[in-house]
Coordinates of C-alpha atoms and ligand atoms in Angstrom, one line a residue:
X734 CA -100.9 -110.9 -134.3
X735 CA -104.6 -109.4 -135.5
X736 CA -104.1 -107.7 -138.6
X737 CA -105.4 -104.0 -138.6
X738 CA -108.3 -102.9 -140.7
X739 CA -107.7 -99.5 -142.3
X740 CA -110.5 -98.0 -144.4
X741 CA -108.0 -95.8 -145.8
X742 CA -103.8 -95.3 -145.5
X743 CA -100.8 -94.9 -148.0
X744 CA -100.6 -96.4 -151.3
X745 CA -96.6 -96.2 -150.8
X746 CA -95.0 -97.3 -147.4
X747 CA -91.4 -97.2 -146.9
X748 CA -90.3 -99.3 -144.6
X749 CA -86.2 -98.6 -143.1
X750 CA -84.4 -99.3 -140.0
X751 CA -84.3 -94.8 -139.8
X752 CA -86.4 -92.5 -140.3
X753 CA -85.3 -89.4 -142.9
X754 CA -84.9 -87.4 -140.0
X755 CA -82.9 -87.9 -136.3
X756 CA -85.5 -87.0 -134.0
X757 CA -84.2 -85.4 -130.5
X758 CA -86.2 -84.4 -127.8
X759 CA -85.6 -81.5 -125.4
X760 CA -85.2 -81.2 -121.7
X761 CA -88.9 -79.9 -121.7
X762 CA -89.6 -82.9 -123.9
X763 CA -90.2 -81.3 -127.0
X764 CA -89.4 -83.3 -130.1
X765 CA -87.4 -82.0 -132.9
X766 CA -85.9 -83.4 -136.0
X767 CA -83.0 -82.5 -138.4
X768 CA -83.2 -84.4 -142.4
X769 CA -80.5 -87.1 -142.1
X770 CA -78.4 -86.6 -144.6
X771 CA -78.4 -90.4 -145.4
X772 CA -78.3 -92.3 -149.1
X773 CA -81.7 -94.0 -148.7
X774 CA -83.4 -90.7 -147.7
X775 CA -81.5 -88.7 -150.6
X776 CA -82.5 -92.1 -153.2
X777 CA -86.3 -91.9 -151.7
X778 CA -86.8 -87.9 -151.8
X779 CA -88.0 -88.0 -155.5
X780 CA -90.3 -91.2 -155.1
X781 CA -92.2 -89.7 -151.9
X782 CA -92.7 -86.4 -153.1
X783 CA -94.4 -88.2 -156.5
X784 CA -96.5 -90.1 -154.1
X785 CA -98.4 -89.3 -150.8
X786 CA -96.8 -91.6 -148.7
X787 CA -95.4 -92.9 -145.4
X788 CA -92.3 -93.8 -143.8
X789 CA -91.9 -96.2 -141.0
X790 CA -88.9 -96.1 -139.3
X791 CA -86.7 -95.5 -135.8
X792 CA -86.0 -91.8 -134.5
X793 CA -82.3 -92.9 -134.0
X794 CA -83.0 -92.8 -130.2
X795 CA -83.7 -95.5 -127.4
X796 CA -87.0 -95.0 -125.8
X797 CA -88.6 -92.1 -128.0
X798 CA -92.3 -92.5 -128.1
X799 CA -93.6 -90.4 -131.1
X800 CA -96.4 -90.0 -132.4
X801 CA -96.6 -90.3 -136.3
X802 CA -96.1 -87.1 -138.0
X803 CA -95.6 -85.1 -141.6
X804 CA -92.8 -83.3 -143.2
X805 CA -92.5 -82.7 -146.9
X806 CA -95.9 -83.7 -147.6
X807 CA -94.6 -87.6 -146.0
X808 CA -96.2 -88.9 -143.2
X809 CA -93.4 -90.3 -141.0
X810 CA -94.2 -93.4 -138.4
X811 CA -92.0 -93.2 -135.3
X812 CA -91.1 -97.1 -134.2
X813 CA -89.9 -97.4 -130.5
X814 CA -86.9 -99.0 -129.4
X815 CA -85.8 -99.4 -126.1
X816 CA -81.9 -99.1 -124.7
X817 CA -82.2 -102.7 -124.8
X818 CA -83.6 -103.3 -128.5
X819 CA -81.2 -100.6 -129.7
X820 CA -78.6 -103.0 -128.1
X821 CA -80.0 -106.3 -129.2
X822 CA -81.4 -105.6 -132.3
X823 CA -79.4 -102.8 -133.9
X824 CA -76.1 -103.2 -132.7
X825 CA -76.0 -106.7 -131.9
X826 CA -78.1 -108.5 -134.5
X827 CA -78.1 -106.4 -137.0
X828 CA -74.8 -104.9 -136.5
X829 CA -72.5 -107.5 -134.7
X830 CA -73.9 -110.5 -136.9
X831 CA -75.6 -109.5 -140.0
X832 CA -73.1 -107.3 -140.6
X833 CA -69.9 -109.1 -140.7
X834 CA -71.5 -112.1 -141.8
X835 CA -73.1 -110.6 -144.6
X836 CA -69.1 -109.0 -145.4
X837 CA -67.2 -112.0 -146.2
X838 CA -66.7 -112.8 -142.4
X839 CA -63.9 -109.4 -142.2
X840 CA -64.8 -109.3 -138.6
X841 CA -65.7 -112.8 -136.7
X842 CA -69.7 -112.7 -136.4
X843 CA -70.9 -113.4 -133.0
X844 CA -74.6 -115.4 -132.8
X845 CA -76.2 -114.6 -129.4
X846 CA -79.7 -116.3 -129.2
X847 CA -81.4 -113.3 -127.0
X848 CA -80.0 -110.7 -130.1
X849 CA -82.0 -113.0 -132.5
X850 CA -85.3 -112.9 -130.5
X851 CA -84.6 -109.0 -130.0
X852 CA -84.5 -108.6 -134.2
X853 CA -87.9 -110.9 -134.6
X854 CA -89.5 -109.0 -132.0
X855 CA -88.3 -105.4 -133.5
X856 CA -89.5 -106.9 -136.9
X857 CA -92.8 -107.8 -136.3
X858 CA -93.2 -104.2 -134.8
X859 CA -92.0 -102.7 -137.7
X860 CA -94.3 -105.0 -140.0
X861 CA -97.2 -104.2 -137.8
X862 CA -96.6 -100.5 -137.9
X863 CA -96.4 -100.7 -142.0
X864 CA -99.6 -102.8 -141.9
X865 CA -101.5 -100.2 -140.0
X866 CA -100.3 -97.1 -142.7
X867 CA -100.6 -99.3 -146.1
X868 CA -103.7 -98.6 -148.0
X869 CA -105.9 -101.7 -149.6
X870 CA -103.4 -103.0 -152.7
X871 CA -100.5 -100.5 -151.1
X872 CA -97.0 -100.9 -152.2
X873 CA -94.6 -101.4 -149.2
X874 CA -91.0 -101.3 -149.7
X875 CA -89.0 -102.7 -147.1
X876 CA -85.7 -101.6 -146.8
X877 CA -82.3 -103.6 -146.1
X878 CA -80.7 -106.4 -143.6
X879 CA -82.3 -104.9 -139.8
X880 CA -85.2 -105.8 -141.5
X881 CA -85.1 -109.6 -143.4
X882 CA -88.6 -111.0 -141.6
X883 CA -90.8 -107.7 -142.2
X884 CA -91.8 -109.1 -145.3
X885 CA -93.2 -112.4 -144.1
X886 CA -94.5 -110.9 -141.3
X887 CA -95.9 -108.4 -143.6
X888 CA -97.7 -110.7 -145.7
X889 CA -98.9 -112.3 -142.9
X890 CA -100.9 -109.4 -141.6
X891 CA -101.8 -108.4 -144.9
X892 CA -102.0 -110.5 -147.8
X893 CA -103.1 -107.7 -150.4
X894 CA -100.7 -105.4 -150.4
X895 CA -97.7 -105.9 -153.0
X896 CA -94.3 -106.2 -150.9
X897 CA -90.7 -105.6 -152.0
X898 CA -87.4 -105.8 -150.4
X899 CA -84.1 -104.4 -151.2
X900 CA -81.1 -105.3 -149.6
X901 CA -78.4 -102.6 -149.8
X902 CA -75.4 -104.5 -148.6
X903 CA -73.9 -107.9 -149.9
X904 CA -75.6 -111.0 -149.9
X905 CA -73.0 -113.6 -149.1
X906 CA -72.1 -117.0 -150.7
X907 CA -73.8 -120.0 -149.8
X908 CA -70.8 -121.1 -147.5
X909 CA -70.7 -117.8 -145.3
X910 CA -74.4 -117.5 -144.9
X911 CA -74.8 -121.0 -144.1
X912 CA -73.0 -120.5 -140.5
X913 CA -76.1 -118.3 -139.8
X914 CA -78.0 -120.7 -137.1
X915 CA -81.4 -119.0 -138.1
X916 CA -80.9 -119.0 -141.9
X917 CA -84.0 -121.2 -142.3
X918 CA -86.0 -118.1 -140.7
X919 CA -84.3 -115.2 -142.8
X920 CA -84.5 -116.8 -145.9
X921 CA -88.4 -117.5 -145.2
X922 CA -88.5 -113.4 -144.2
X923 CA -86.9 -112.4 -147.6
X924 CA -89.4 -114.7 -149.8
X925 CA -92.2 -112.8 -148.1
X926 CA -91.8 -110.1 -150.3
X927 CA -92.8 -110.5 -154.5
X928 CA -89.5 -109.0 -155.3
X929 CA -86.4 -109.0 -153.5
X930 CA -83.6 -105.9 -154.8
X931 CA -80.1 -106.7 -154.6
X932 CA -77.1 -104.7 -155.6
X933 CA -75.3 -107.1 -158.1
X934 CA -75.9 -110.0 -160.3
X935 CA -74.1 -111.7 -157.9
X936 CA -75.7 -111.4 -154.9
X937 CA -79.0 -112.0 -156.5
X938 CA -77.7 -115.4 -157.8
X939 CA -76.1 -116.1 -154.0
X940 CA -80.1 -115.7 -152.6
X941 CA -81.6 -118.2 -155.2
X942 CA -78.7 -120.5 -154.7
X943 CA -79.4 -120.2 -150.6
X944 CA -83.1 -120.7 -151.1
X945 CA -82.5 -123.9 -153.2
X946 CA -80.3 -125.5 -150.5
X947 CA -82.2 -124.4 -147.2
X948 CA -85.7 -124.9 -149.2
X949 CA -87.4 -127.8 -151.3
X950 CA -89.0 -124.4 -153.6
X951 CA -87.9 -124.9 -157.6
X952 CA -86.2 -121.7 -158.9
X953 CA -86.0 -120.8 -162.6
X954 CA -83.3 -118.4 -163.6
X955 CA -84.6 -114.9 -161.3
X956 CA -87.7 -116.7 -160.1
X957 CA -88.9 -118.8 -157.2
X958 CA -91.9 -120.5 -157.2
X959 CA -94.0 -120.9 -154.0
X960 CA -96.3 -123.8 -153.5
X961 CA -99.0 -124.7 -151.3
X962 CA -100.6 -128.3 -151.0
X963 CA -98.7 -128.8 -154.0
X964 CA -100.1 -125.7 -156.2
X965 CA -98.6 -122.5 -156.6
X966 CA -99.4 -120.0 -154.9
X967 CA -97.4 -117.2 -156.1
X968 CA -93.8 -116.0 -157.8
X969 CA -90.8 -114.4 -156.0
X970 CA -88.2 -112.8 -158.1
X971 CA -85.0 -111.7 -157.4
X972 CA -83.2 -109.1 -159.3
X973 CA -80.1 -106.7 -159.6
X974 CA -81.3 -103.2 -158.9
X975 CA -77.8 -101.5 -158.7
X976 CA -78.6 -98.2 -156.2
X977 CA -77.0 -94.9 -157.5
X978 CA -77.2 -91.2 -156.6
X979 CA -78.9 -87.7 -157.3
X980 CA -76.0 -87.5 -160.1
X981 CA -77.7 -84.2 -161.5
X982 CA -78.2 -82.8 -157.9
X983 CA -74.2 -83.7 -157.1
X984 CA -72.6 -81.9 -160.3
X985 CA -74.8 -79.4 -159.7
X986 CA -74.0 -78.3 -156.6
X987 CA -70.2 -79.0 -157.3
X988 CA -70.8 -76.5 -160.4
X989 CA -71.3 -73.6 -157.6
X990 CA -68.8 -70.9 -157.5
X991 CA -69.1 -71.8 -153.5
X992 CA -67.9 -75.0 -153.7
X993 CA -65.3 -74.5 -156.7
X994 CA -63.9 -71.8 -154.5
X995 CA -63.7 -74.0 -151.3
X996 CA -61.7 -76.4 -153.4
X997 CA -59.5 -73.9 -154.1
X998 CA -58.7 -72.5 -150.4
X999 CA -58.7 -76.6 -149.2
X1000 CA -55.6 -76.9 -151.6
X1001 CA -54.0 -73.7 -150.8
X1002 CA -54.8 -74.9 -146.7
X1003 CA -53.0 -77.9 -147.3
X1004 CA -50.0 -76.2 -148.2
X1005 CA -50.8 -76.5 -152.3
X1006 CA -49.9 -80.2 -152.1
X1007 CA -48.3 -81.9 -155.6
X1008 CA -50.5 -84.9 -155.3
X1009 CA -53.8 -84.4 -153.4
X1010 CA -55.6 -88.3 -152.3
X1011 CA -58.7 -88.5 -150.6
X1012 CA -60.5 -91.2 -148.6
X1013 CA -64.2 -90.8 -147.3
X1014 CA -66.2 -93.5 -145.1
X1015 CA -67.4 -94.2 -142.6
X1016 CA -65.3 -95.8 -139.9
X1017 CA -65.9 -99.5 -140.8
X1018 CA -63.7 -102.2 -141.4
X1019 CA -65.3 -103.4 -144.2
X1020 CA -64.1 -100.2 -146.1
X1021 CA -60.4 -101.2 -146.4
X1022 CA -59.2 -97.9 -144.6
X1023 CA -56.2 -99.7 -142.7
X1024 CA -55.0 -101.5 -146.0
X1025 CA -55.2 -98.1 -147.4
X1026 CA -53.3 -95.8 -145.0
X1027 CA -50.8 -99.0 -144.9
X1028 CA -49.8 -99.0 -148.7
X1029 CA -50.3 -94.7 -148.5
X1030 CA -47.6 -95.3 -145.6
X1031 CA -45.1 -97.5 -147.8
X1032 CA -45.0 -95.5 -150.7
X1033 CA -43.7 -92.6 -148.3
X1034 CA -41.3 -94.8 -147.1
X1035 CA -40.2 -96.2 -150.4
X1036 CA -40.3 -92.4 -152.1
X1037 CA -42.3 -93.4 -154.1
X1038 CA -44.5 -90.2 -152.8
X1039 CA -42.5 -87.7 -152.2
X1040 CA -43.9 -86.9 -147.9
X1041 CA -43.6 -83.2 -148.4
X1042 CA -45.6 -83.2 -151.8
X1043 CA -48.0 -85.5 -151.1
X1044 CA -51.1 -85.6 -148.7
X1045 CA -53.9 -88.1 -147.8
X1046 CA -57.0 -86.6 -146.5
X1047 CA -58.9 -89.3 -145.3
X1048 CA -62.3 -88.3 -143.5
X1049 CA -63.8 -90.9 -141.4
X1050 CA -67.2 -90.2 -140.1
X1051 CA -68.3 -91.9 -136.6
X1052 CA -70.2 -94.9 -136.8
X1053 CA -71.7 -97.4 -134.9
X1054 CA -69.1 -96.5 -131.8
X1055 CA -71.1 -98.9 -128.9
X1056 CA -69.6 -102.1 -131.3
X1057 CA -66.1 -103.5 -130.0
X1058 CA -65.4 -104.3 -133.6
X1059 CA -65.9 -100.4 -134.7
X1060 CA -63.4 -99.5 -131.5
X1061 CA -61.0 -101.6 -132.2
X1062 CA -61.0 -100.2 -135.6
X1063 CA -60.8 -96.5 -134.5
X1064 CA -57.6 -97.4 -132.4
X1065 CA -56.2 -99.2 -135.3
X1066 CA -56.4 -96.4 -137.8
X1067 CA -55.4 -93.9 -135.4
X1068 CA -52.5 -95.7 -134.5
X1069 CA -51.2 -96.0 -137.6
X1070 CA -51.9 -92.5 -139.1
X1071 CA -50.0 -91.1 -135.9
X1072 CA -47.0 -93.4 -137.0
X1073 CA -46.9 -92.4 -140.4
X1074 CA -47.1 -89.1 -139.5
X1075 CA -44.6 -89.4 -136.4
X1076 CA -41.7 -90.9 -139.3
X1077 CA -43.1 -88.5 -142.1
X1078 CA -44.5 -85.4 -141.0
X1079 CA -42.9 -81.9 -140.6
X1080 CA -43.4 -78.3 -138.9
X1081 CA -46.6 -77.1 -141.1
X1082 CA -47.1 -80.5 -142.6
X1083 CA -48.4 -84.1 -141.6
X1084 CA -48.7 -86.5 -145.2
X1085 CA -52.2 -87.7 -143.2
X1086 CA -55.1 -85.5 -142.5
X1087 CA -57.2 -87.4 -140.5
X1088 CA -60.7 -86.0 -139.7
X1089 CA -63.3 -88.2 -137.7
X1090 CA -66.2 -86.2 -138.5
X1091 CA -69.1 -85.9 -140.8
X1092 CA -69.2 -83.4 -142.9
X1093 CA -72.6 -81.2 -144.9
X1094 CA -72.6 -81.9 -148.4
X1095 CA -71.2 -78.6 -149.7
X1096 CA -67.8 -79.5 -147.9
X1097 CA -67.9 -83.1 -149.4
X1098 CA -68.4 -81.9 -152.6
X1099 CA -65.3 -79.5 -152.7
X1100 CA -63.6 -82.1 -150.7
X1101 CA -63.9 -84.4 -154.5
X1102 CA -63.0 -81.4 -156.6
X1103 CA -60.2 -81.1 -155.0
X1104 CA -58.7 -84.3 -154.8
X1105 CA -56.8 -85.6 -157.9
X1106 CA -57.0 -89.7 -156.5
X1107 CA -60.1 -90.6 -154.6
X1108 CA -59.2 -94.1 -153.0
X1109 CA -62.2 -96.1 -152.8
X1110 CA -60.8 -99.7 -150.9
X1111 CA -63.4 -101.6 -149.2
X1112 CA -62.3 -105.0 -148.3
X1113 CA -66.2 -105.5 -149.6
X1114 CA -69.1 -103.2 -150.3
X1115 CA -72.8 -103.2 -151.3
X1116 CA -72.1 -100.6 -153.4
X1117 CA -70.3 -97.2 -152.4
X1118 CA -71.9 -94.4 -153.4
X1119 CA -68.6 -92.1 -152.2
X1120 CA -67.2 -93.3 -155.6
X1121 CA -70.4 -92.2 -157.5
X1122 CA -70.4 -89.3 -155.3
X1123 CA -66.9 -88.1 -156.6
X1124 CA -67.1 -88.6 -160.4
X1125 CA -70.9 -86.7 -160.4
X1126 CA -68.8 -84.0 -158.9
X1127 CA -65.6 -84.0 -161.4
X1128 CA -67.5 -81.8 -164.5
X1129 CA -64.0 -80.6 -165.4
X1130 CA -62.9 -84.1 -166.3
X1131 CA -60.2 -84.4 -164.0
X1132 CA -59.1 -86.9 -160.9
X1133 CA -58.9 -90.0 -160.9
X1134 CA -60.5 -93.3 -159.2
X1135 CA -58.9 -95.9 -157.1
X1136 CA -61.5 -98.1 -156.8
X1137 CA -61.5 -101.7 -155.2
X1138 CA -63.4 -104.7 -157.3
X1139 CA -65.1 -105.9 -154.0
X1140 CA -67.0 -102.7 -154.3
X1141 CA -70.9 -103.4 -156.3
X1142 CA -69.7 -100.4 -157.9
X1143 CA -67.0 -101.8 -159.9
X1144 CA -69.7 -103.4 -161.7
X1145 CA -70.3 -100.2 -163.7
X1146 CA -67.5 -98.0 -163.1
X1147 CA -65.1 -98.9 -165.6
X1148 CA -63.1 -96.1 -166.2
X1149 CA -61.9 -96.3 -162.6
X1150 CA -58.3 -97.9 -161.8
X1151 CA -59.3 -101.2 -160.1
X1152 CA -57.3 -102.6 -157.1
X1153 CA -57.9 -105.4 -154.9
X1154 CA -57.2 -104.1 -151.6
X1155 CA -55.7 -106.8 -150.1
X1156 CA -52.9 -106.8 -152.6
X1157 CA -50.5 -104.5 -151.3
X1158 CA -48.0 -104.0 -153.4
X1159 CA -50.6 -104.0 -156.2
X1160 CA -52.6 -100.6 -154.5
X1161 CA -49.0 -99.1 -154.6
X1162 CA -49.1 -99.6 -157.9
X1163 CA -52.0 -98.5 -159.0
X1164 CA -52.2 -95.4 -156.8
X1165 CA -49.0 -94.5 -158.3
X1166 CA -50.1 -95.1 -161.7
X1167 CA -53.5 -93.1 -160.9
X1168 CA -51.2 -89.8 -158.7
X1169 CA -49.1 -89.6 -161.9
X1170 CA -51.6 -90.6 -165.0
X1171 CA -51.7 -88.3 -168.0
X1172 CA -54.5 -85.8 -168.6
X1173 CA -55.8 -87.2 -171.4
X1174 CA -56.4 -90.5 -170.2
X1175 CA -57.5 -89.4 -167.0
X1176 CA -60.3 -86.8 -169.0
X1177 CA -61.1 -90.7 -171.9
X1178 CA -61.6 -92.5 -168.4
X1179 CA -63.4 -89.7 -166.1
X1180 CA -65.9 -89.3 -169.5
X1181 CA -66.4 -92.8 -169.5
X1182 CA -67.4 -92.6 -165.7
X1183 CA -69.6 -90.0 -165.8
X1184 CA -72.1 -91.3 -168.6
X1185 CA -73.0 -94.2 -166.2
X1186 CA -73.1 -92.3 -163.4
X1187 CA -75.6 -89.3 -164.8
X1188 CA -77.3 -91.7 -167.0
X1189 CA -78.1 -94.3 -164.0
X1190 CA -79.1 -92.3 -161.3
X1191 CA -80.8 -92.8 -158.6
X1192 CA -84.3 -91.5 -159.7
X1193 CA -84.1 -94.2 -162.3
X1194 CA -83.4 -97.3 -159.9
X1195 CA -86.4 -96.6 -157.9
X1196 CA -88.1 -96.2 -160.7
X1197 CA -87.5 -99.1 -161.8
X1198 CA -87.6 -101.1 -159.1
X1199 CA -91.4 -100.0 -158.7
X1200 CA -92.0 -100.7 -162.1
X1201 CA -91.4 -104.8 -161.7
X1202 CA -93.2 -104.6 -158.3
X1203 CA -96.2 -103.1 -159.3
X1204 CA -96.1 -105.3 -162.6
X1205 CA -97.2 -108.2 -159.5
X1206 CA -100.3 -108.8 -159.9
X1207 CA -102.6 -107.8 -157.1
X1208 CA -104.0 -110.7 -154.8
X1209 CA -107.0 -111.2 -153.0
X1210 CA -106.6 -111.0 -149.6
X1211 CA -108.2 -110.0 -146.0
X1212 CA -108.0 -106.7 -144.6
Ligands
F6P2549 O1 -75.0 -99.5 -146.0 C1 -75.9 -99.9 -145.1 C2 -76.4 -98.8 -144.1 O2 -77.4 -99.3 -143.3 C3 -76.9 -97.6 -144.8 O3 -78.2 -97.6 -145.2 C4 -76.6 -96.5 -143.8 O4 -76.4 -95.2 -144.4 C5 -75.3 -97.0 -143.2 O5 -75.3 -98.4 -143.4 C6 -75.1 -96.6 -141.8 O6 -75.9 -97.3 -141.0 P1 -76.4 -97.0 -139.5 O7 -77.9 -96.8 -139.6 O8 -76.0 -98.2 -138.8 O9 -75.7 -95.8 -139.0

C-alpha cells in the first residue's frame, strides 16, 4: 500500500460501514440518495455540521461506483462493494461471525477463511479511502465491528493523523472471543487506533483483558502501552463512551400536537385496549423477541392478561434478510404470533399486532406515547437506543420500561423494571407488575429516567469522545 499525499483534505473523517444516505441508482443510471434514518447518522449530524468534514462509507448497494460527493455541507466518500464483498464481508464476516460471536454466541458463529480475507480486503479499502480525505493531523473516527483493522491499516498509511475507534456493539469475554481463529489480527486492528469507545465498563475491561492474553503489551487500568525495540512508542486507551440520542430532538417532536394526536387514533384503532405493550427492533435474535412474545403468550393463557384487554404491538423492522440465522428467526416469530393469535384472538381483535416494517420517526414516536409498557428484551445489546427513544418521548410522565439487564442501557436506566429475559416466569412477573403499576411510581421512576436520558445525550458523548482523542498528542509522521 503507498500512502497518498494530500496537500489539503478534512480535519474530521468518519469512517462507517454506511453512508448517512442509501444511495440508488436509476434505470438511466442516475444516482439518488434518501438520509438513512440510522443512530450513527442521527448521533453524527451535530458533530459534522460543527466541522467541515467527510464521511466514508458504503452506498448500501453491491457494485455502485460513486463518485465522492456533498450534502449538508459533508463531503460523503462512496466505497465499492461488489455482490461478492457484500456477501463475504458484510453478511458473512461481519454479519454471520462478528455478530454472533460478539453476542454471547445466541446464534452458532460460523468462521469461513474466504469471509475473513473478504473483511481485510474491504478494510484496507476503506482505510485507504479515509487516508486519501484526512487532512495533515486529521481526526478519523472509525466506526464499529465491519471495521476492526481500519485503524491499523490507517496508521499504517498515515502515521499523523489522530485515530479513534468506537465499537457500538458488545465486546465479549475473553472465553467467547478467544474461538475467533483470527483474534491475534483484530486485536492488532483495534490497538491501531489512540482510543478505542466502547459502550460499557465492561466491555472496555473484556478488550484490555484480551489484549493481555493474546499480547506480551503491559496494560495499566484503561491504558495499553505500545513498545518498540523495547521503548514506547505510544498509549492506547480504552474507555466507556455510553452512546445516547438526540433526547431534546425526540421529546420535541413527541411534544407535537401531530404526534400526540396519532397516539390518540393508534389507541382508539386498536380498539382502546386496557393495557397497551409495545416492542420495537429490528428482527434480530439477539433482541429477545421470541422470549418476549413467549411469556406475552403465557400470561394470556394463564389470565393473567385479560386477551380481549390487552394488546402487544410489536414492530419488527427487516434486517439483514440474505443471513439463514435472520430467516430462521422471521419464521420463528411468525409462527408463534400466528399461534397466539389462532388460541387468543377474536372477530375485530388479535392480542398481537405484528408489523414487519420500518416505520418514519413521527409514527415511532406516537407509537411510545401510546404505549403504557415498552418491552425492551434483548438476550444481549450494545446498548438500545429504542429504550432511550421511548422515555425522551414520555414528557407526560407516564409508561413504563421493561427493560432487560443484558442491555448497555441498563447501565444508566434505573428507573426501568429490569428483567432477564431468559427467565420466563420472572418477565411475567415483571410485565405484570409494570401493565398494572401505580401512577405515582410509574411518574418517581419515568422522572428518574428522563434526567439521564436528556442530560446524557447524544451531542454530549461525541463530544466527549473527541475531547480524549484530540487530548493525543499529535505525532510526527510521513504524509
Ligand atoms: O448495532 C450495530 C448496527 O451496525 C447499527 O450501527 C445499525 O444501525 C444496525 O446494526 C443495523 O445494521 P446494518 O447496517 O447491518 O443494517
Amino acid at each position: 500500500m503507498s500512502a497518498p499525499a494530500p496537500n489539503r483534505g478534512y480535519d474530521l473523517v468518519v469512517v462507517a460501514n454506511r453512508l448517512p444516505v442509501d444511495v440508488s441508482v436509476d434505470d438511466d443510471g442516475t444516482p439518488s440518495w434518501t438520509r438513512s434514518p440510522g443512530g450513527l447518522v442521527t448521533a453524527l449530524a451535530p458533530v459534522m455540521a460543527r466541522s467541515a468534514g467527510a464521511w466514508v462509507g458504503w452506498g448500501g448497494a453491491p457494485g455502485l461506483e460513486l463518485e465522492p460527493f456533498e450534502v449538508d455541507g459533508t463531503q460523503l466518500v462512496p466505497v465499492t462493494l461488489s455482490q461478492d464483498e457484500v456477501a463475504a464481508y458484510y453478511e458473512g464476516f461481519s454479519n454471520d461471525t462478528l455478530w454472533p460471536l460478539y453476542h454471547d454466541v445466541i446464534a452458532p458463529p460460523t468462521f469461513h477463511r474466504q469471509w475473513w480475507d473478504a473483511y481485510q480486503r474491504v478494510n484496507r479499502r476503506f482505510a485507504q479511502a479515509a487516508a486519501a480525505q484526512a487532512a495533515r493531523g486529521a481526526t478519523v473516527w472509525v466506526h464499529d465491528y465491519q471495521l476492526q483493522l481500519v485503524p491499523r491499516y490507517l496508521r499504517d498509511l498515515r502515521p499523523d493523523v489522530r485515530i479513534g475507534y468506537f465499537h457500538h456493539i458488545p465486546f465479549p469475554p475473553l472465553e467467547i472471543f478467544a474461538q475467533l481463529p483470527w483474534r491475534r489480527q483484530v486485536v492488532d486492528g483495534l490497538l491501531g487506533a489512540d482510543l478505542v469507545g466502547f459502550q460499557r465498563n465492561g466491555d472496555a475491561a473484556n478488550f484490555v483483558r484480551v489484549v493481555r492474553r493474546f499480547t506480551d503489551l503491559t496494560t495499566r487500568g484503561q491504558v495499553i502501552t505500545l513498545t518498540r525495540h523495547g521503548k514506547v512508542e505510544r498509549h492506547v486507551r480504552a474507555a466507556p463512551f455510553p452512546i445516547s440520542i438526540d433526547s431534546q430532538a425526540f421529546d420535541q417532536l413527541a411534544r407535537t400536537p401531530e404526534v400526540q394526536k396519532r397516539a390518540e387514533e393508534i389507541r382508539h384503532e386498536l380498539g382502546s385496549p386496557e393495557v397497551l405493550l409495545l416492542g420495537v427492533d429490528r428482527l434480530d435474535y439477539t433482541k429477545g423477541i421470541r422470549h418476549r412474545i413467549k411469556a406475552y403468550g403465557e400470561l394470556l393463557e394463564d389470565g393473567r392478561l385479560s386477551p380481549q384487554h390487552t394488546t402487544l404491538v410489536q414492530v419488527a423492522s427487516p434486517s439483514r434478510e440474505n443471513v439463514g440465522a435472520y430467516q430462521q428467526l422471521r419464521d420463528d416469530v411468525e409462527l408463534l404470533v400466528g399461534r397466539i393469535n389462532g388460541d387468543h384472538g377474536q372477530v375485530g381483535h388479535a392480542p398481537v399486532q405484528y408489523l414487519h416494517q420500518s416505520f418514519p420517526m413521527e409514527e415511532m414516536a406516537a407509537l411510545y406515547l401510546a404505549a403504557d409498557v415498552m418491552l425492551v428484551t434483548a438476550l444481549r445489546d450494545g446498548m438500545n437506543l429504542v429504550a432511550k427513544e421511548y422515555v425522551a418521548a414520555r414528557s407526560d410522565e407516564r409508561g413504563a420500561l421493561v427493560l432487560s439487564e443484558f442491555t448497555g442501557a441498563a447501565d444508566e436506566l434505573s428507573g426501568a423494571v429490569l428483567v432477564n429475559p431468559h427467565d420466563i416466569d420472572g418477565m411475567k412477573n415483571a410485565i405484570t407488575y409494570a401493565a398494572h403499576m401505580e401512577a405515582r411510581e410509574a411518574r418517581t421512576r419515568m422522572r428518574r429516567l428522563r434526567r439521564r436520558v436528556l442530560g446524557h445525550d447524544v451531542n454530549a458523548w461525541s463530544t466527549e469522545f473527541l475531547a480524549v482523542l484530540t487530548a493525543v498528542p499529535l505525532r510526527e509522521g510521513h504524509v
